[in-house]
């Protein structure tokens, strides 16, 4: 089979389409013919070495396709099942070996492309809005990068839970998408400082929580517009990692809370994984949640997909198709 392999950390040029051995079904695993792989910022962190992984490796941690082999000791899956998963490497490939514990059988009516577009960013949005800071009516939240994969889903979930949603975007087209997802206040950060805009709309330090997947460029200003005892949720590093910060900064800001959650810790049990996935696909089925697939690239062109993602040229979900 062919796959995108990384042999040395680097830029998008480190992603090489190459022939590798086919996977086999070991105990506890499935072999899946991949229909689509999700492209996520964490893939760029693995590729660059920001999050070190053993070399060489096949890139990608999210995918969907059809089961072709079932390993010993696996229950609940059969050859021919359409499955989706996240949290296990090796999805930028024509086939993958997938631990059964991270996979779900897709519900009737959900395509494999939808599965690959939903698992990582959908469940991330789910734990952010429902677990990390459980939004309720009356809460005011800020979602950075509101037209991105997480942003569009998180805006919709925040509105489902009754929150007032502020969001940032970089273009007029992205502003239209974020508003269409339900954001109450869309701020173009290229036109004005987002903190100034938030306070112009809602007064001094009005936010209960900030969901920040941007990182270095937005972190410090965000702390300044949180209410006393508000929460900064930093969950990504699109502009680079947040610099080290003394804990005293949280005290001087009004006893602020700071957390850096991960999806793995919020899907650590099979029950929690299934509950989040069931919620997501249920909301999609009943029309409450729209998953936007913004771009599809041939898998061999993974380099172009990474360049588009990091160049802020994408909206919604980016998929690679073998």
Short mmCIF file of C-alpha atoms in Angstrom, two decimals:
data_model
loop_
_atom_site.label_atom_id
_atom_site.label_comp_id
_atom_site.label_asym_id
_atom_site.label_seq_id
_atom_site.Cartn_x
_atom_site.Cartn_y
_atom_site.Cartn_z
CA UNK A 1 0.00 0.00 0.00
CA UNK A 2 0.94 3.67 -0.17
CA UNK A 3 1.04 6.10 2.75
CA UNK A 4 2.33 9.51 3.75
CA UNK A 5 5.45 8.86 5.79
CA UNK A 6 7.66 11.25 7.79
CA UNK A 7 11.29 10.19 8.22
CA UNK A 8 12.63 13.48 9.62
CA UNK A 9 10.76 16.37 11.33
CA UNK A 10 10.25 19.42 9.16
CA UNK A 11 7.85 21.48 7.12
CA UNK A 12 5.17 20.20 4.76
CA UNK A 13 7.91 18.88 2.48
CA UNK A 14 8.57 16.20 5.12
CA UNK A 15 5.33 14.47 4.06
CA UNK A 16 6.31 11.85 1.47
CA UNK A 17 3.94 9.51 -0.42
CA UNK A 18 5.72 6.19 -0.33
CA UNK A 19 5.12 2.46 -0.52
CA UNK A 20 5.00 0.65 2.84
CA UNK A 21 3.97 -2.77 4.10
CA UNK A 22 0.27 -3.56 4.38
CA UNK A 23 -1.02 -3.72 7.98
CA UNK A 24 -2.18 -6.98 9.52
CA UNK A 25 -4.85 -7.62 12.15
CA UNK A 26 -3.20 -8.28 15.50
CA UNK A 27 -5.14 -9.14 18.67
CA UNK A 28 -7.44 -6.29 19.67
CA UNK A 29 -7.20 -4.52 16.33
CA UNK A 30 -9.00 -4.00 13.04
CA UNK A 31 -7.61 -3.54 9.54
CA UNK A 32 -9.50 -0.84 7.67
CA UNK A 33 -9.51 0.25 4.04
CA UNK A 34 -9.43 4.02 4.47
CA UNK A 35 -11.95 6.14 2.56
CA UNK A 36 -10.96 9.48 4.11
CA UNK A 37 -8.48 10.84 6.64
CA UNK A 38 -9.00 14.01 8.66
CA UNK A 39 -6.33 16.71 8.60
CA UNK A 40 -5.79 18.36 11.99
CA UNK A 41 -3.36 20.83 13.52
CA UNK A 42 -1.94 18.08 15.69
CA UNK A 43 -0.68 16.46 12.47
CA UNK A 44 1.46 19.55 11.84
CA UNK A 45 2.83 19.37 15.39
CA UNK A 46 3.83 15.72 14.86
CA UNK A 47 5.34 16.52 11.47
CA UNK A 48 7.37 19.49 12.76
CA UNK A 49 8.57 17.77 15.93
CA UNK A 50 6.72 20.12 18.29
CA UNK A 51 5.05 16.96 19.62
CA UNK A 52 7.85 14.39 19.20
CA UNK A 53 6.91 10.91 17.96
CA UNK A 54 9.21 8.00 17.07
CA UNK A 55 10.53 8.09 13.50
CA UNK A 56 9.66 7.10 10.87
CA UNK A 57 5.88 7.35 11.19
CA UNK A 58 2.78 7.48 9.02
CA UNK A 59 1.04 10.78 9.63
CA UNK A 60 -2.59 11.36 10.65
CA UNK A 61 -4.65 10.40 13.69
CA UNK A 62 -8.22 10.46 12.34
CA UNK A 63 -9.88 8.38 9.67
CA UNK A 64 -12.82 6.33 8.48
CA UNK A 65 -13.39 3.41 6.16
CA UNK A 66 -14.46 -0.22 5.88
CA UNK A 67 -13.24 -3.08 8.07
CA UNK A 68 -11.47 -5.82 6.07
CA UNK A 69 -9.99 -7.87 8.93
CA UNK A 70 -10.91 -8.34 12.60
CA UNK A 71 -8.21 -9.37 15.05
CA UNK A 72 -8.45 -11.97 17.76
CA UNK A 73 -10.38 -10.95 20.85
CA UNK A 74 -12.33 -8.16 19.17
CA UNK A 75 -16.06 -7.99 19.87
CA UNK A 76 -18.64 -5.67 18.37
CA UNK A 77 -17.03 -5.32 14.94
CA UNK A 78 -17.32 -7.36 11.73
CA UNK A 79 -15.82 -7.35 8.27
CA UNK A 80 -17.77 -4.86 6.19
CA UNK A 81 -18.55 -2.46 9.06
CA UNK A 82 -18.05 1.21 8.30
CA UNK A 83 -16.00 2.66 11.14
CA UNK A 84 -14.42 5.93 12.23
CA UNK A 85 -11.78 6.71 14.83
CA UNK A 86 -9.32 9.23 16.16
CA UNK A 87 -6.39 9.18 18.56
CA UNK A 88 -4.30 6.52 16.83
CA UNK A 89 -1.56 7.31 14.29
CA UNK A 90 -1.32 6.12 10.73
CA UNK A 91 -4.40 7.42 8.89
CA UNK A 92 -2.70 9.16 5.94
CA UNK A 93 -2.65 5.78 4.20
CA UNK A 94 -4.64 3.48 1.98
CA UNK A 95 -5.07 1.01 4.87
CA UNK A 96 -4.56 1.16 8.63
CA UNK A 97 -4.37 -1.09 11.65
CA UNK A 98 -6.72 0.43 14.23
CA UNK A 99 -7.17 -0.57 17.89
CA UNK A 100 -10.80 -1.60 18.28
CA UNK A 101 -10.98 0.38 21.53
CA UNK A 102 -10.75 3.72 19.65
CA UNK A 103 -13.13 2.90 16.78
CA UNK A 104 -16.89 3.29 16.52
CA UNK A 105 -19.30 1.75 14.03
CA UNK A 106 -20.86 4.58 12.05
CA UNK A 107 -24.64 4.89 12.34
CA UNK A 108 -26.85 4.25 9.34
CA UNK A 109 -26.90 7.29 7.10
CA UNK A 110 -23.51 8.66 8.19
CA UNK A 111 -20.95 8.49 5.39
CA UNK A 112 -17.33 7.57 5.99
CA UNK A 113 -16.35 11.08 4.89
CA UNK A 114 -18.63 12.47 7.59
CA UNK A 115 -17.05 10.09 10.08
CA UNK A 116 -13.54 11.25 9.20
CA UNK A 117 -14.69 14.88 9.45
CA UNK A 118 -16.38 14.53 12.83
CA UNK A 119 -14.40 12.43 15.27
CA UNK A 120 -11.48 14.61 16.41
CA UNK A 121 -12.87 18.11 16.03
CA UNK A 122 -16.41 17.08 16.96
CA UNK A 123 -15.44 15.32 20.17
CA UNK A 124 -12.99 18.11 21.01
CA UNK A 125 -15.79 20.65 20.70
CA UNK A 126 -18.03 18.36 22.75
CA UNK A 127 -15.69 18.09 25.73
CA UNK A 128 -14.86 21.80 25.61
CA UNK A 129 -18.49 22.93 25.72
CA UNK A 130 -19.91 20.11 27.86
CA UNK A 131 -17.10 19.11 30.24
CA UNK A 132 -14.15 21.52 30.49
CA UNK A 133 -16.36 24.56 31.03
CA UNK A 134 -19.95 23.29 30.81
CA UNK A 135 -21.79 26.16 29.15
CA UNK A 136 -25.20 27.20 30.42
CA UNK A 137 -27.72 29.91 29.48
CA UNK A 138 -26.31 33.32 30.37
CA UNK A 139 -22.67 32.39 29.91
CA UNK A 140 -20.55 34.48 27.57
CA UNK A 141 -17.82 32.64 25.69
CA UNK A 142 -15.21 33.54 23.09
CA UNK A 143 -14.31 31.00 20.41
CA UNK A 144 -11.16 31.85 18.50
CA UNK A 145 -10.85 30.82 14.83
CA UNK A 146 -14.61 30.58 14.46
CA UNK A 147 -14.55 29.37 10.83
CA UNK A 148 -12.17 26.49 11.48
CA UNK A 149 -13.10 22.88 12.04
CA UNK A 150 -13.43 23.13 15.80
CA UNK A 151 -14.67 26.70 15.69
CA UNK A 152 -17.76 26.06 13.57
CA UNK A 153 -18.75 23.03 15.64
CA UNK A 154 -18.03 24.69 18.99
CA UNK A 155 -20.12 27.75 18.07
CA UNK A 156 -23.08 25.50 17.28
CA UNK A 157 -22.71 23.53 20.53
CA UNK A 158 -22.35 26.70 22.58
CA UNK A 159 -25.59 28.04 21.10
CA UNK A 160 -27.32 24.68 21.74
CA UNK A 161 -26.40 25.12 25.40
CA UNK A 162 -27.73 28.68 25.56
CA UNK A 163 -24.49 30.71 25.65
CA UNK A 164 -23.80 34.10 24.10
CA UNK A 165 -20.99 33.51 21.61
CA UNK A 166 -18.22 35.86 20.55
CA UNK A 167 -15.84 34.62 17.87
CA UNK A 168 -12.81 35.80 15.90
CA UNK A 169 -12.10 35.33 12.20
CA UNK A 170 -9.67 36.74 9.64
CA UNK A 171 -11.76 37.39 6.52
CA UNK A 172 -15.22 38.52 5.51
CA UNK A 173 -15.95 35.07 4.07
CA UNK A 174 -15.03 33.40 7.34
CA UNK A 175 -17.16 35.92 9.22
CA UNK A 176 -20.14 34.86 7.15
CA UNK A 177 -19.54 31.19 7.98
CA UNK A 178 -19.19 31.89 11.71
CA UNK A 179 -22.36 33.97 11.75
CA UNK A 180 -24.14 31.21 9.86
CA UNK A 181 -23.10 28.76 12.58
CA UNK A 182 -24.90 30.97 15.10
CA UNK A 183 -22.24 33.27 16.58
CA UNK A 184 -23.79 36.35 18.18
CA UNK A 185 -20.75 38.60 17.69
CA UNK A 186 -18.19 38.03 14.92
CA UNK A 187 -14.93 39.97 15.21
CA UNK A 188 -12.45 40.31 12.35
CA UNK A 189 -9.14 40.39 14.17
CA UNK A 190 -7.48 42.01 11.14
CA UNK A 191 -9.70 45.08 11.52
CA UNK A 192 -9.53 45.59 15.30
CA UNK A 193 -8.10 44.19 18.49
CA UNK A 194 -10.41 41.38 19.55
CA UNK A 195 -10.23 42.37 23.23
CA UNK A 196 -11.24 45.93 22.42
CA UNK A 197 -14.12 44.65 20.32
CA UNK A 198 -15.37 42.31 23.05
CA UNK A 199 -15.35 45.09 25.64
CA UNK A 200 -16.97 47.57 23.25
CA UNK A 201 -19.86 45.15 22.82
CA UNK A 202 -20.25 43.82 26.36
CA UNK A 203 -18.36 46.04 28.77
CA UNK A 204 -15.20 45.51 30.77
CA UNK A 205 -14.00 41.95 31.26
CA UNK A 206 -17.29 40.27 30.31
CA UNK A 207 -16.24 36.74 29.36
CA UNK A 208 -16.85 33.63 31.44
CA UNK A 209 -14.63 31.43 29.28
CA UNK A 210 -12.32 31.63 26.28
CA UNK A 211 -11.75 28.60 24.06
CA UNK A 212 -8.37 29.30 22.49
CA UNK A 213 -6.89 27.02 19.83
CA UNK A 214 -4.67 29.78 18.44
CA UNK A 215 -2.11 30.00 21.24
CA UNK A 216 0.72 32.51 21.36
CA UNK A 217 -0.96 35.35 19.44
CA UNK A 218 -4.18 35.48 21.49
CA UNK A 219 -3.44 34.08 24.93
CA UNK A 220 -2.30 37.12 26.89
CA UNK A 221 -4.94 39.49 25.50
CA UNK A 222 -7.56 36.89 26.28
CA UNK A 223 -6.64 36.83 29.95
CA UNK A 224 -7.36 40.56 30.07
CA UNK A 225 -11.02 40.21 29.03
CA UNK A 226 -11.98 37.30 31.29
CA UNK A 227 -14.15 38.11 34.28
CA UNK A 228 -12.69 37.45 37.74
CA UNK A 229 -12.65 33.67 38.25
CA UNK A 230 -13.17 33.19 34.51
CA UNK A 231 -11.51 30.31 32.67
CA UNK A 232 -8.93 30.29 29.89
CA UNK A 233 -9.10 27.02 27.96
CA UNK A 234 -6.03 26.74 25.74
CA UNK A 235 -6.33 23.68 23.54
CA UNK A 236 -4.17 24.40 20.48
CA UNK A 237 -1.08 26.16 19.16
CA UNK A 238 -1.98 27.35 15.65
CA UNK A 239 0.16 30.48 16.06
CA UNK A 240 2.77 28.75 18.23
CA UNK A 241 2.82 27.47 21.82
CA UNK A 242 1.91 29.78 24.69
CA UNK A 243 5.07 31.07 26.43
CA UNK A 244 5.73 30.03 30.04
CA UNK A 245 3.71 32.07 32.52
CA UNK A 246 4.05 32.47 36.31
CA UNK A 247 0.98 31.29 38.24
CA UNK A 248 0.86 34.70 39.92
CA UNK A 249 -0.44 36.10 36.61
CA UNK A 250 -3.70 34.25 37.24
CA UNK A 251 -3.99 35.77 40.69
CA UNK A 252 -3.42 39.33 39.51
CA UNK A 253 -5.99 38.76 36.76
CA UNK A 254 -8.71 37.99 39.30
CA UNK A 255 -8.22 34.40 40.46
CA UNK A 256 -8.45 33.12 36.88
CA UNK A 257 -8.53 29.45 35.94
CA UNK A 258 -6.24 28.05 33.25
CA UNK A 259 -6.49 24.58 31.74
CA UNK A 260 -4.86 22.74 28.84
CA UNK A 261 -7.18 19.76 28.15
CA UNK A 262 -6.69 16.95 25.64
CA UNK A 263 -9.16 14.72 23.84
CA UNK A 264 -7.46 11.54 25.05
CA UNK A 265 -8.26 12.38 28.66
CA UNK A 266 -11.91 12.98 27.73
CA UNK A 267 -12.35 9.69 25.85
CA UNK A 268 -10.30 7.56 28.21
CA UNK A 269 -13.07 5.01 28.74
CA UNK A 270 -15.14 3.21 26.15
CA UNK A 271 -18.31 4.55 27.75
CA UNK A 272 -17.18 8.16 27.43
CA UNK A 273 -16.01 7.69 23.83
CA UNK A 274 -19.36 6.19 22.84
CA UNK A 275 -21.36 8.81 24.72
CA UNK A 276 -19.61 11.70 22.97
CA UNK A 277 -19.80 10.02 19.55
CA UNK A 278 -23.48 9.14 20.03
CA UNK A 279 -24.27 12.74 20.96
CA UNK A 280 -22.46 14.06 17.89
CA UNK A 281 -24.01 11.75 15.33
CA UNK A 282 -27.40 12.12 16.97
CA UNK A 283 -27.20 15.92 16.68
CA UNK A 284 -26.11 15.60 13.06
CA UNK A 285 -28.99 13.23 12.29
CA UNK A 286 -31.62 15.52 13.80
CA UNK A 287 -30.25 18.62 12.10
CA UNK A 288 -28.89 20.43 15.14
CA UNK A 289 -25.23 20.10 14.13
CA UNK A 290 -23.79 20.80 10.68
CA UNK A 291 -20.31 19.47 9.84
CA UNK A 292 -18.73 21.53 7.07
CA UNK A 293 -16.20 19.74 4.85
CA UNK A 294 -14.30 22.72 3.50
CA UNK A 295 -11.73 20.98 1.31
CA UNK A 296 -10.74 17.58 -0.02
CA UNK A 297 -7.21 16.83 -1.22
CA UNK A 298 -5.82 13.69 -2.84
CA UNK A 299 -3.92 11.90 -0.09
CA UNK A 300 -0.71 12.03 -2.12
CA UNK A 301 -1.00 15.85 -1.91
CA UNK A 302 -0.93 15.96 1.89
CA UNK A 303 1.79 18.60 1.66
CA UNK A 304 -0.65 20.98 -0.07
CA UNK A 305 -3.28 20.27 2.59
CA UNK A 306 -0.84 21.17 5.39
CA UNK A 307 0.24 24.32 3.57
CA UNK A 308 -3.38 25.40 3.19
CA UNK A 309 -4.21 24.63 6.82
CA UNK A 310 -1.23 26.48 8.25
CA UNK A 311 -1.71 29.32 5.78
CA UNK A 312 -5.21 29.90 7.21
CA UNK A 313 -6.65 29.23 3.77
CA UNK A 314 -9.16 26.60 4.92
CA UNK A 315 -12.56 26.57 6.58
CA UNK A 316 -14.31 23.71 8.31
CA UNK A 317 -12.81 20.25 7.90
CA UNK A 318 -10.00 19.27 5.54
CA UNK A 319 -9.95 15.68 4.29
CA UNK A 320 -7.43 13.55 2.45
CA UNK A 321 -8.87 11.00 0.02
CA UNK A 322 -6.73 7.98 -1.03
#
